[in-house]
């Protein structure tokens, strides 16, 4: 399997996804805004005897997105999997109520969580079809796509759109053996979560802990692999039980 991981150089979920795919035997193209991050991630994998290439560019640039896909195909001969990891709200837009959001705030949340994924999926699908069909797209989403997102309206709406996009891609391209699924994450122990002082035991989560980046990465590998060959258009929730919690304390 040859995989392009957009955002695969990040210290949290991105790096965990890159490691997990490489450990599963995939050749990995790690794309990141920061060339140092993508270089560090690939150096780590190559030093372990794995196959990886580093790519750099801004996901807000359509030409960069197209370049990620074309360079991955050139490096490996074909592309089998696209994983999109870049996203979030507080990293781009401060938490605020809807009436406080400007159009620019909303547009940036949309750009970094949905629009670039549309571009990347479009480019990957073209590559898959040119290869004769077959391929998998996995996007890291959020439980805010299926439940309320107070103080993060733009982020939540974009993640809901991501879930809808996966369903549409699944329906349109099933006959071409192209699948798309979403890993809908709850609270994951990334640097952003730790900086918000969300650490240790978390009573609001039934499992009483934050998820580890590897939890999200394992779900992404599953959705990209033949183990999920009959799964498409779905959102696999990885949240420690938050979305199934009852209204009363247990």
Short mmCIF file of C-alpha atoms in Angstrom, two decimals:
data_model
loop_
_atom_site.label_atom_id
_atom_site.label_comp_id
_atom_site.label_asym_id
_atom_site.label_seq_id
_atom_site.Cartn_x
_atom_site.Cartn_y
_atom_site.Cartn_z
CA UNK A 1 0.00 0.00 0.00
CA UNK A 2 1.23 3.48 -0.91
CA UNK A 3 -0.21 6.26 1.23
CA UNK A 4 -0.22 10.06 1.13
CA UNK A 5 -0.73 11.54 4.60
CA UNK A 6 -1.52 15.25 4.55
CA UNK A 7 -0.53 16.62 7.93
CA UNK A 8 1.55 13.54 8.68
CA UNK A 9 4.45 15.51 10.14
CA UNK A 10 2.57 16.91 13.12
CA UNK A 11 3.54 15.83 16.63
CA UNK A 12 0.08 14.56 17.53
CA UNK A 13 -2.29 12.53 15.37
CA UNK A 14 -0.36 13.23 12.16
CA UNK A 15 2.93 11.68 13.26
CA UNK A 16 1.07 8.76 14.85
CA UNK A 17 -0.74 8.10 11.56
CA UNK A 18 2.52 8.18 9.60
CA UNK A 19 4.12 5.71 12.00
CA UNK A 20 1.10 3.41 12.02
CA UNK A 21 0.84 3.22 8.24
CA UNK A 22 4.57 2.59 7.89
CA UNK A 23 4.39 -0.10 10.58
CA UNK A 24 1.58 -1.73 8.60
CA UNK A 25 3.91 -1.98 5.61
CA UNK A 26 2.86 1.08 3.64
CA UNK A 27 5.18 3.36 1.72
CA UNK A 28 4.36 6.79 3.10
CA UNK A 29 4.45 10.28 1.59
CA UNK A 30 4.38 12.72 4.50
CA UNK A 31 3.02 16.14 3.51
CA UNK A 32 3.23 19.05 5.92
CA UNK A 33 3.29 22.85 5.90
CA UNK A 34 6.65 22.79 7.68
CA UNK A 35 9.35 21.03 5.62
CA UNK A 36 11.34 20.37 8.78
CA UNK A 37 8.44 18.46 10.31
CA UNK A 38 7.84 16.35 7.22
CA UNK A 39 11.58 15.76 6.94
CA UNK A 40 11.88 14.66 10.57
CA UNK A 41 8.94 12.29 10.19
CA UNK A 42 10.33 10.67 7.06
CA UNK A 43 13.87 10.48 8.45
CA UNK A 44 12.50 8.57 11.43
CA UNK A 45 10.78 6.07 9.16
CA UNK A 46 13.65 5.69 6.69
CA UNK A 47 16.13 5.14 9.53
CA UNK A 48 13.95 2.20 10.58
CA UNK A 49 14.25 0.68 7.11
CA UNK A 50 10.85 1.88 5.92
CA UNK A 51 10.01 3.69 2.70
CA UNK A 52 8.96 7.33 3.01
CA UNK A 53 9.25 10.65 1.20
CA UNK A 54 8.81 14.19 2.52
CA UNK A 55 6.56 16.76 0.86
CA UNK A 56 5.90 20.36 1.90
CA UNK A 57 3.18 22.84 1.04
CA UNK A 58 0.18 24.81 2.28
CA UNK A 59 -3.17 22.98 2.14
CA UNK A 60 -4.84 26.31 1.30
CA UNK A 61 -3.07 26.22 -2.08
CA UNK A 62 -4.84 24.15 -4.77
CA UNK A 63 -1.55 23.69 -6.60
CA UNK A 64 0.09 22.36 -3.44
CA UNK A 65 -2.68 19.80 -2.99
CA UNK A 66 -2.38 18.65 -6.59
CA UNK A 67 1.39 18.51 -6.13
CA UNK A 68 1.09 16.26 -3.09
CA UNK A 69 -0.83 13.71 -5.13
CA UNK A 70 1.29 13.90 -8.29
CA UNK A 71 4.55 13.71 -6.31
CA UNK A 72 3.29 10.70 -4.36
CA UNK A 73 2.40 8.88 -7.58
CA UNK A 74 5.80 9.78 -9.04
CA UNK A 75 7.62 8.54 -5.93
CA UNK A 76 5.81 5.22 -5.54
CA UNK A 77 4.44 4.47 -9.01
CA UNK A 78 0.83 4.58 -7.79
CA UNK A 79 -1.29 5.88 -4.94
CA UNK A 80 -3.57 3.60 -2.93
CA UNK A 81 -4.58 5.70 0.07
CA UNK A 82 -5.10 9.34 0.94
CA UNK A 83 -5.29 10.36 4.60
CA UNK A 84 -6.16 13.94 5.56
CA UNK A 85 -5.18 14.92 9.10
CA UNK A 86 -4.90 18.72 9.03
CA UNK A 87 -7.75 20.35 10.93
CA UNK A 88 -8.92 21.86 14.19
CA UNK A 89 -10.38 25.11 15.40
CA UNK A 90 -8.38 26.59 18.24
CA UNK A 91 -5.17 26.22 16.24
CA UNK A 92 -6.64 28.57 13.63
CA UNK A 93 -9.62 30.43 15.13
CA UNK A 94 -10.13 31.32 18.82
CA UNK A 95 -13.08 29.71 20.57
CA UNK A 96 -16.07 32.05 20.43
CA UNK A 97 -19.83 32.09 20.16
CA UNK A 98 -21.39 32.26 16.73
CA UNK A 99 -22.43 35.92 16.90
CA UNK A 100 -18.82 36.87 17.61
CA UNK A 101 -17.42 35.10 14.54
CA UNK A 102 -16.44 37.16 11.52
CA UNK A 103 -16.75 35.91 7.96
CA UNK A 104 -12.96 35.54 7.92
CA UNK A 105 -13.07 33.36 11.05
CA UNK A 106 -15.73 31.14 9.52
CA UNK A 107 -13.94 30.92 6.18
CA UNK A 108 -10.67 29.89 7.82
CA UNK A 109 -12.34 27.16 9.88
CA UNK A 110 -14.01 25.89 6.71
CA UNK A 111 -10.80 26.12 4.67
CA UNK A 112 -8.69 24.16 7.15
CA UNK A 113 -11.27 21.47 7.91
CA UNK A 114 -13.25 20.85 4.72
CA UNK A 115 -12.31 22.79 1.60
CA UNK A 116 -8.78 21.42 1.35
CA UNK A 117 -10.13 17.89 1.91
CA UNK A 118 -12.46 18.35 -1.07
CA UNK A 119 -9.49 19.37 -3.21
CA UNK A 120 -7.36 16.49 -1.96
CA UNK A 121 -10.12 13.94 -2.44
CA UNK A 122 -10.75 15.21 -5.95
CA UNK A 123 -7.07 14.93 -6.87
CA UNK A 124 -6.74 11.48 -5.32
CA UNK A 125 -9.87 10.19 -7.05
CA UNK A 126 -8.49 11.35 -10.40
CA UNK A 127 -5.28 9.43 -9.66
CA UNK A 128 -7.22 6.34 -8.57
CA UNK A 129 -9.30 6.38 -11.75
CA UNK A 130 -6.23 6.88 -13.93
CA UNK A 131 -4.78 3.75 -12.33
CA UNK A 132 -7.88 1.77 -13.26
CA UNK A 133 -9.87 2.34 -10.08
CA UNK A 134 -9.49 1.24 -6.48
CA UNK A 135 -8.36 3.37 -3.58
CA UNK A 136 -9.25 4.55 -0.10
CA UNK A 137 -9.64 8.01 1.42
CA UNK A 138 -9.61 8.42 5.19
CA UNK A 139 -10.20 11.81 6.80
CA UNK A 140 -9.67 12.66 10.44
CA UNK A 141 -12.89 14.28 11.60
CA UNK A 142 -14.49 15.02 14.95
CA UNK A 143 -17.46 14.11 17.08
CA UNK A 144 -18.43 17.78 16.69
CA UNK A 145 -19.61 16.69 13.26
CA UNK A 146 -22.38 14.63 14.85
CA UNK A 147 -23.14 16.63 18.01
CA UNK A 148 -23.21 20.26 19.15
CA UNK A 149 -20.00 22.30 19.01
CA UNK A 150 -20.42 25.23 21.43
CA UNK A 151 -17.81 27.94 20.85
CA UNK A 152 -16.70 26.09 17.70
CA UNK A 153 -19.58 26.54 15.26
CA UNK A 154 -17.41 26.83 12.16
CA UNK A 155 -15.36 23.80 13.09
CA UNK A 156 -18.40 21.68 13.87
CA UNK A 157 -20.18 22.64 10.66
CA UNK A 158 -17.08 21.81 8.62
CA UNK A 159 -16.70 18.41 10.28
CA UNK A 160 -20.38 17.67 9.65
CA UNK A 161 -19.72 18.55 6.02
CA UNK A 162 -16.77 16.15 6.01
CA UNK A 163 -19.02 13.29 7.10
CA UNK A 164 -21.48 14.18 4.34
CA UNK A 165 -18.66 14.36 1.78
CA UNK A 166 -17.57 10.84 2.70
CA UNK A 167 -21.09 9.53 2.13
CA UNK A 168 -21.32 11.21 -1.26
CA UNK A 169 -17.91 9.98 -2.41
CA UNK A 170 -18.87 6.49 -1.25
CA UNK A 171 -22.07 6.55 -3.30
CA UNK A 172 -20.52 8.08 -6.41
CA UNK A 173 -17.42 5.90 -6.63
CA UNK A 174 -18.35 2.53 -5.14
CA UNK A 175 -18.47 1.01 -8.64
CA UNK A 176 -14.86 2.15 -9.10
CA UNK A 177 -13.80 0.40 -5.87
CA UNK A 178 -13.02 3.77 -4.28
CA UNK A 179 -13.98 4.19 -0.62
CA UNK A 180 -14.05 7.15 1.74
CA UNK A 181 -14.51 7.06 5.51
CA UNK A 182 -14.00 9.38 8.47
CA UNK A 183 -12.33 8.83 11.85
CA UNK A 184 -14.54 10.96 14.12
CA UNK A 185 -12.29 11.74 17.07
CA UNK A 186 -13.27 12.80 20.54
CA UNK A 187 -10.74 14.40 22.87
CA UNK A 188 -7.27 13.22 21.88
CA UNK A 189 -4.16 13.93 23.95
CA UNK A 190 -2.48 16.28 21.48
CA UNK A 191 -0.38 19.32 22.33
CA UNK A 192 -3.48 21.51 21.89
CA UNK A 193 -5.46 19.45 24.39
CA UNK A 194 -2.64 19.52 26.91
CA UNK A 195 -2.23 23.28 26.54
CA UNK A 196 -5.91 23.60 27.44
CA UNK A 197 -5.07 21.73 30.67
CA UNK A 198 -7.11 18.73 29.61
CA UNK A 199 -5.02 15.94 31.09
CA UNK A 200 -5.19 13.08 33.53
CA UNK A 201 -8.55 11.55 34.46
CA UNK A 202 -11.47 13.10 32.60
CA UNK A 203 -14.80 12.27 34.30
CA UNK A 204 -16.83 13.61 31.35
CA UNK A 205 -15.48 10.73 29.22
CA UNK A 206 -16.87 7.27 30.12
CA UNK A 207 -13.40 5.73 29.73
CA UNK A 208 -12.10 8.46 32.08
CA UNK A 209 -9.16 9.36 29.86
CA UNK A 210 -8.21 11.23 26.74
CA UNK A 211 -7.62 9.20 23.63
CA UNK A 212 -4.04 8.67 22.53
CA UNK A 213 -2.96 9.72 19.02
CA UNK A 214 -2.32 6.04 18.31
CA UNK A 215 -6.03 5.32 18.90
CA UNK A 216 -6.95 7.59 15.99
CA UNK A 217 -4.07 6.23 13.90
CA UNK A 218 -5.15 2.61 14.39
CA UNK A 219 -8.66 3.47 13.21
CA UNK A 220 -7.24 5.20 10.12
CA UNK A 221 -5.13 2.15 9.23
CA UNK A 222 -8.17 -0.10 9.61
CA UNK A 223 -10.31 2.08 7.33
CA UNK A 224 -7.58 2.16 4.68
CA UNK A 225 -6.86 -1.57 4.78
CA UNK A 226 -8.56 -4.58 3.18
CA UNK A 227 -9.98 -5.39 6.63
CA UNK A 228 -12.59 -2.70 5.95
CA UNK A 229 -13.13 -3.51 2.27
CA UNK A 230 -16.94 -3.51 2.72
CA UNK A 231 -17.01 -0.28 4.73
CA UNK A 232 -17.53 3.05 2.97
CA UNK A 233 -19.20 6.37 3.67
CA UNK A 234 -19.00 5.79 7.42
CA UNK A 235 -17.79 7.79 10.41
CA UNK A 236 -15.95 5.56 12.88
CA UNK A 237 -16.27 7.28 16.25
CA UNK A 238 -13.17 7.12 18.46
CA UNK A 239 -14.20 9.03 21.58
CA UNK A 240 -14.01 6.83 24.68
CA UNK A 241 -17.80 6.62 24.77
CA UNK A 242 -18.69 10.33 24.84
CA UNK A 243 -21.35 10.14 22.12
CA UNK A 244 -23.09 7.14 23.72
CA UNK A 245 -23.03 8.49 27.28
CA UNK A 246 -26.41 8.75 28.97
CA UNK A 247 -27.73 11.99 30.47
CA UNK A 248 -27.15 10.82 34.06
CA UNK A 249 -23.96 9.98 35.90
CA UNK A 250 -23.15 6.27 36.27
#
